[in-house]
């Protein structure tokens, strides 16, 4: 049994609390999809909460790298330091006082450099250097270098006896020194500003990137037991940096010190700014690479995501439960429903083949079959859903549907699977079951989908946010409601493209409207991609609704085949008056079905914003 003694194979574990062996047992290698993260260079890694950023950072840390590749420290590809910005070290409210101070940027840079150095030395103090005792004198020389550098910057370091120190003790001493610098600044100085004299000048040392942080990295890199590669600094949840700190980090990125260190920066799609302290902007690919984690799985990469989830499920079942069941067998679908849909699909395929053969007798049989298969696939499930006597009787159970519902966010899948496992355990009173019953799947899926609309928005709207943010969140809620209900209307229509699950626009939006959409991306309600512009020139922004909302709005969660074009005017209606928005969609459905000659008119009118 693993260290955490967990029975629930889908229970979420905080990555930084997992031991290396356990992390590797639970992790499925997704770096084949995101290889740039492991390459030399600065990288921004964007993704909503739960998309796997922190777990990737956990696997990149040296204990996992050594174990994964069975390598010694000096043979691994890189040495990475984990810097969690959500850690209490960085979450000091008093830092806001620096924003308004003359020289506040310099003081903030001092704070970041000292905090980063403290984290770095803490990690090094825990490292196993037992195989490298012959280099202790070199580490002693490094220690002297750092002390000398600090002395030159005005830091008074009390000398202690270092006789018979081991390598870890040298790094631990440096951690204690930088910890004191951190405390002197963040507790003593900042507290005096807040509760004492707001005009208090700073007379302490200034440890900055150029005069302190970069030099100690360059010198550290010379120690022979580190890999011959730049150090990686894994900066997790960088959205939590304030604007001044983000500008400082961007400035470091702009220095392109990639031969010595690389910054791997994760965000939840809400990074404060890409400007530097010099008011210039960092650019990709000159200064950094940029990756959006779930974007690769939005359309053509769906099968790759499915295979990753399948591997994760089966690895957890085997590792934690000793169960070799396949993911498909562990999460069975509603067989009666799927058999019926398959029957409809065969009938539609045959019917479409006959129509094409009559209309285009010279068409290649392979093309006829391809078109018929595509037609049947796009219409079989919507036909089944449309003709159900009770819209609530559609079953979303089954591994394949769960994969689509999770919308490329692995935490969605694991959270939902964890709840299903717990409910099954309650029902059977033991862990001796080989699958999750279909009814339990459906019940938990319904609750999970409802919570995304009700509980999550209630928490957001009832939190302590200003009136501008409150309005933006309410507009987002309205837009989701408008889209979800409209996609249901279209699903039940005779439109040629009924499986819409996304919208796009190619006209400029005002900032407030665009900010609402980006807010939806940040919270994971939308996934952003692009598609060819309607004009034929360039690309348009495409936003896919999180498919976990499909059960709430009774939509088909499988791959979409159509996009809803929205003008700025229609988007504004959707954000302010969902009823009016849906009525416009319903009217087009009614007009379209009343006159079969209005082929595609529904789509054309919607695209024109009518």
mmCIF file with all atom_site columns, N, CA and C in Angstrom, residues 9 35 59 91 94 98 122 166 192 210 228 230 293 315 374 399 427 431 448-449 497 532 605:
data_model
loop_
_atom_site.group_PDB
_atom_site.id
_atom_site.type_symbol
_atom_site.label_atom_id
_atom_site.label_alt_id
_atom_site.label_comp_id
_atom_site.label_asym_id
_atom_site.label_entity_id
_atom_site.label_seq_id
_atom_site.pdbx_PDB_ins_code
_atom_site.Cartn_x
_atom_site.Cartn_y
_atom_site.Cartn_z
_atom_site.occupancy
_atom_site.B_iso_or_equiv
_atom_site.pdbx_formal_charge
_atom_site.auth_seq_id
_atom_site.auth_comp_id
_atom_site.auth_asym_id
_atom_site.auth_atom_id
_atom_site.pdbx_PDB_model_num
ATOM 1  N N  . UNK A 1 9   ? -9.011  5.006  -5.351  1.00 0.00 ? 9   UNK A N  1
ATOM 2  C CA . UNK A 1 9   ? -7.928  5.185  -6.333  1.00 0.00 ? 9   UNK A CA 1
ATOM 3  C C  . UNK A 1 9   ? -7.971  6.521  -7.052  1.00 0.00 ? 9   UNK A C  1
ATOM 4  N N  . UNK A 1 35  ? 6.236   18.563 -24.958 1.00 0.00 ? 35  UNK A N  1
ATOM 5  C CA . UNK A 1 35  ? 7.685   18.355 -24.867 1.00 0.00 ? 35  UNK A CA 1
ATOM 6  C C  . UNK A 1 35  ? 8.460   19.636 -24.585 1.00 0.00 ? 35  UNK A C  1
ATOM 7  N N  . UNK A 1 59  ? 6.819   15.873 -11.070 1.00 0.00 ? 59  UNK A N  1
ATOM 8  C CA . UNK A 1 59  ? 7.611   14.864 -11.770 1.00 0.00 ? 59  UNK A CA 1
ATOM 9  C C  . UNK A 1 59  ? 8.940   15.442 -12.253 1.00 0.00 ? 59  UNK A C  1
ATOM 10 N N  . UNK A 1 91  ? 2.567   35.134 0.037   1.00 0.00 ? 91  UNK A N  1
ATOM 11 C CA . UNK A 1 91  ? 1.234   35.717 0.239   1.00 0.00 ? 91  UNK A CA 1
ATOM 12 C C  . UNK A 1 91  ? 1.245   36.642 1.457   1.00 0.00 ? 91  UNK A C  1
ATOM 13 N N  . UNK A 1 94  ? 1.046   42.831 3.210   1.00 0.00 ? 94  UNK A N  1
ATOM 14 C CA . UNK A 1 94  ? 1.783   44.091 3.385   1.00 0.00 ? 94  UNK A CA 1
ATOM 15 C C  . UNK A 1 94  ? 2.569   44.476 2.123   1.00 0.00 ? 94  UNK A C  1
ATOM 16 N N  . UNK A 1 98  ? 4.166   48.362 -1.084  1.00 0.00 ? 98  UNK A N  1
ATOM 17 C CA . UNK A 1 98  ? 5.292   48.711 -1.946  1.00 0.00 ? 98  UNK A CA 1
ATOM 18 C C  . UNK A 1 98  ? 4.841   49.273 -3.280  1.00 0.00 ? 98  UNK A C  1
ATOM 19 N N  . UNK A 1 122 ? 16.700  25.689 0.665   1.00 0.00 ? 122 UNK A N  1
ATOM 20 C CA . UNK A 1 122 ? 15.937  24.710 1.422   1.00 0.00 ? 122 UNK A CA 1
ATOM 21 C C  . UNK A 1 122 ? 15.918  23.373 0.682   1.00 0.00 ? 122 UNK A C  1
ATOM 22 N N  . UNK A 1 166 ? 28.977  18.786 6.612   1.00 0.00 ? 166 UNK A N  1
ATOM 23 C CA . UNK A 1 166 ? 28.751  18.079 5.353   1.00 0.00 ? 166 UNK A CA 1
ATOM 24 C C  . UNK A 1 166 ? 28.102  19.027 4.351   1.00 0.00 ? 166 UNK A C  1
ATOM 25 N N  . UNK A 1 192 ? 6.533   47.569 9.969   1.00 0.00 ? 192 UNK A N  1
ATOM 26 C CA . UNK A 1 192 ? 6.728   48.956 10.408  1.00 0.00 ? 192 UNK A CA 1
ATOM 27 C C  . UNK A 1 192 ? 6.045   49.938 9.465   1.00 0.00 ? 192 UNK A C  1
ATOM 28 N N  . UNK A 1 210 ? 20.513  40.800 -10.812 1.00 0.00 ? 210 UNK A N  1
ATOM 29 C CA . UNK A 1 210 ? 21.816  40.935 -11.462 1.00 0.00 ? 210 UNK A CA 1
ATOM 30 C C  . UNK A 1 210 ? 22.960  40.876 -10.456 1.00 0.00 ? 210 UNK A C  1
ATOM 31 N N  . UNK A 1 228 ? 24.875  18.978 -16.307 1.00 0.00 ? 228 UNK A N  1
ATOM 32 C CA . UNK A 1 228 ? 25.427  20.002 -17.189 1.00 0.00 ? 228 UNK A CA 1
ATOM 33 C C  . UNK A 1 228 ? 24.293  20.629 -17.992 1.00 0.00 ? 228 UNK A C  1
ATOM 34 N N  . UNK A 1 230 ? 21.050  24.076 -17.584 1.00 0.00 ? 230 UNK A N  1
ATOM 35 C CA . UNK A 1 230 ? 20.542  25.185 -16.766 1.00 0.00 ? 230 UNK A CA 1
ATOM 36 C C  . UNK A 1 230 ? 19.666  24.653 -15.623 1.00 0.00 ? 230 UNK A C  1
ATOM 37 N N  . UNK A 1 293 ? -2.502  24.040 -21.812 1.00 0.00 ? 293 UNK A N  1
ATOM 38 C CA . UNK A 1 293 ? -2.537  22.592 -21.623 1.00 0.00 ? 293 UNK A CA 1
ATOM 39 C C  . UNK A 1 293 ? -3.707  21.897 -22.295 1.00 0.00 ? 293 UNK A C  1
ATOM 40 N N  . UNK A 1 315 ? -3.739  2.589  -14.348 1.00 0.00 ? 315 UNK A N  1
ATOM 41 C CA . UNK A 1 315 ? -2.553  2.600  -13.498 1.00 0.00 ? 315 UNK A CA 1
ATOM 42 C C  . UNK A 1 315 ? -2.951  2.738  -12.034 1.00 0.00 ? 315 UNK A C  1
ATOM 43 N N  . UNK A 1 374 ? -19.974 9.674  -41.586 1.00 0.00 ? 374 UNK A N  1
ATOM 44 C CA . UNK A 1 374 ? -19.918 10.966 -40.905 1.00 0.00 ? 374 UNK A CA 1
ATOM 45 C C  . UNK A 1 374 ? -21.323 11.471 -40.580 1.00 0.00 ? 374 UNK A C  1
ATOM 46 N N  . UNK A 1 399 ? -17.178 5.048  -19.718 1.00 0.00 ? 399 UNK A N  1
ATOM 47 C CA . UNK A 1 399 ? -15.855 5.681  -19.724 1.00 0.00 ? 399 UNK A CA 1
ATOM 48 C C  . UNK A 1 399 ? -15.720 6.707  -20.844 1.00 0.00 ? 399 UNK A C  1
ATOM 49 N N  . UNK A 1 427 ? -22.536 1.786  -0.899  1.00 0.00 ? 427 UNK A N  1
ATOM 50 C CA . UNK A 1 427 ? -23.594 0.845  -1.272  1.00 0.00 ? 427 UNK A CA 1
ATOM 51 C C  . UNK A 1 427 ? -23.220 -0.588 -0.936  1.00 0.00 ? 427 UNK A C  1
ATOM 52 N N  . UNK A 1 431 ? -14.601 -2.684 -0.518  1.00 0.00 ? 431 UNK A N  1
ATOM 53 C CA . UNK A 1 431 ? -13.925 -2.264 -1.760  1.00 0.00 ? 431 UNK A CA 1
ATOM 54 C C  . UNK A 1 431 ? -13.926 -3.374 -2.796  1.00 0.00 ? 431 UNK A C  1
ATOM 55 N N  . UNK A 1 448 ? -22.616 16.624 -10.168 1.00 0.00 ? 448 UNK A N  1
ATOM 56 C CA . UNK A 1 448 ? -21.387 17.337 -10.506 1.00 0.00 ? 448 UNK A CA 1
ATOM 57 C C  . UNK A 1 448 ? -21.679 18.464 -11.485 1.00 0.00 ? 448 UNK A C  1
ATOM 58 N N  . UNK A 1 449 ? -22.494 18.166 -12.502 1.00 0.00 ? 449 UNK A N  1
ATOM 59 C CA . UNK A 1 449 ? -22.844 19.172 -13.511 1.00 0.00 ? 449 UNK A CA 1
ATOM 60 C C  . UNK A 1 449 ? -23.662 20.305 -12.899 1.00 0.00 ? 449 UNK A C  1
ATOM 61 N N  . UNK A 1 497 ? -26.345 20.948 -38.648 1.00 0.00 ? 497 UNK A N  1
ATOM 62 C CA . UNK A 1 497 ? -25.260 20.840 -37.661 1.00 0.00 ? 497 UNK A CA 1
ATOM 63 C C  . UNK A 1 497 ? -25.863 21.027 -36.271 1.00 0.00 ? 497 UNK A C  1
ATOM 64 N N  . UNK A 1 532 ? -10.361 28.751 -38.726 1.00 0.00 ? 532 UNK A N  1
ATOM 65 C CA . UNK A 1 532 ? -10.255 29.657 -39.869 1.00 0.00 ? 532 UNK A CA 1
ATOM 66 C C  . UNK A 1 532 ? -11.336 30.716 -39.845 1.00 0.00 ? 532 UNK A C  1
ATOM 67 N N  . UNK A 1 605 ? -28.544 32.954 -40.736 1.00 0.00 ? 605 UNK A N  1
ATOM 68 C CA . UNK A 1 605 ? -29.093 34.071 -39.973 1.00 0.00 ? 605 UNK A CA 1
ATOM 69 C C  . UNK A 1 605 ? -28.341 34.266 -38.661 1.00 0.00 ? 605 UNK A C  1
#
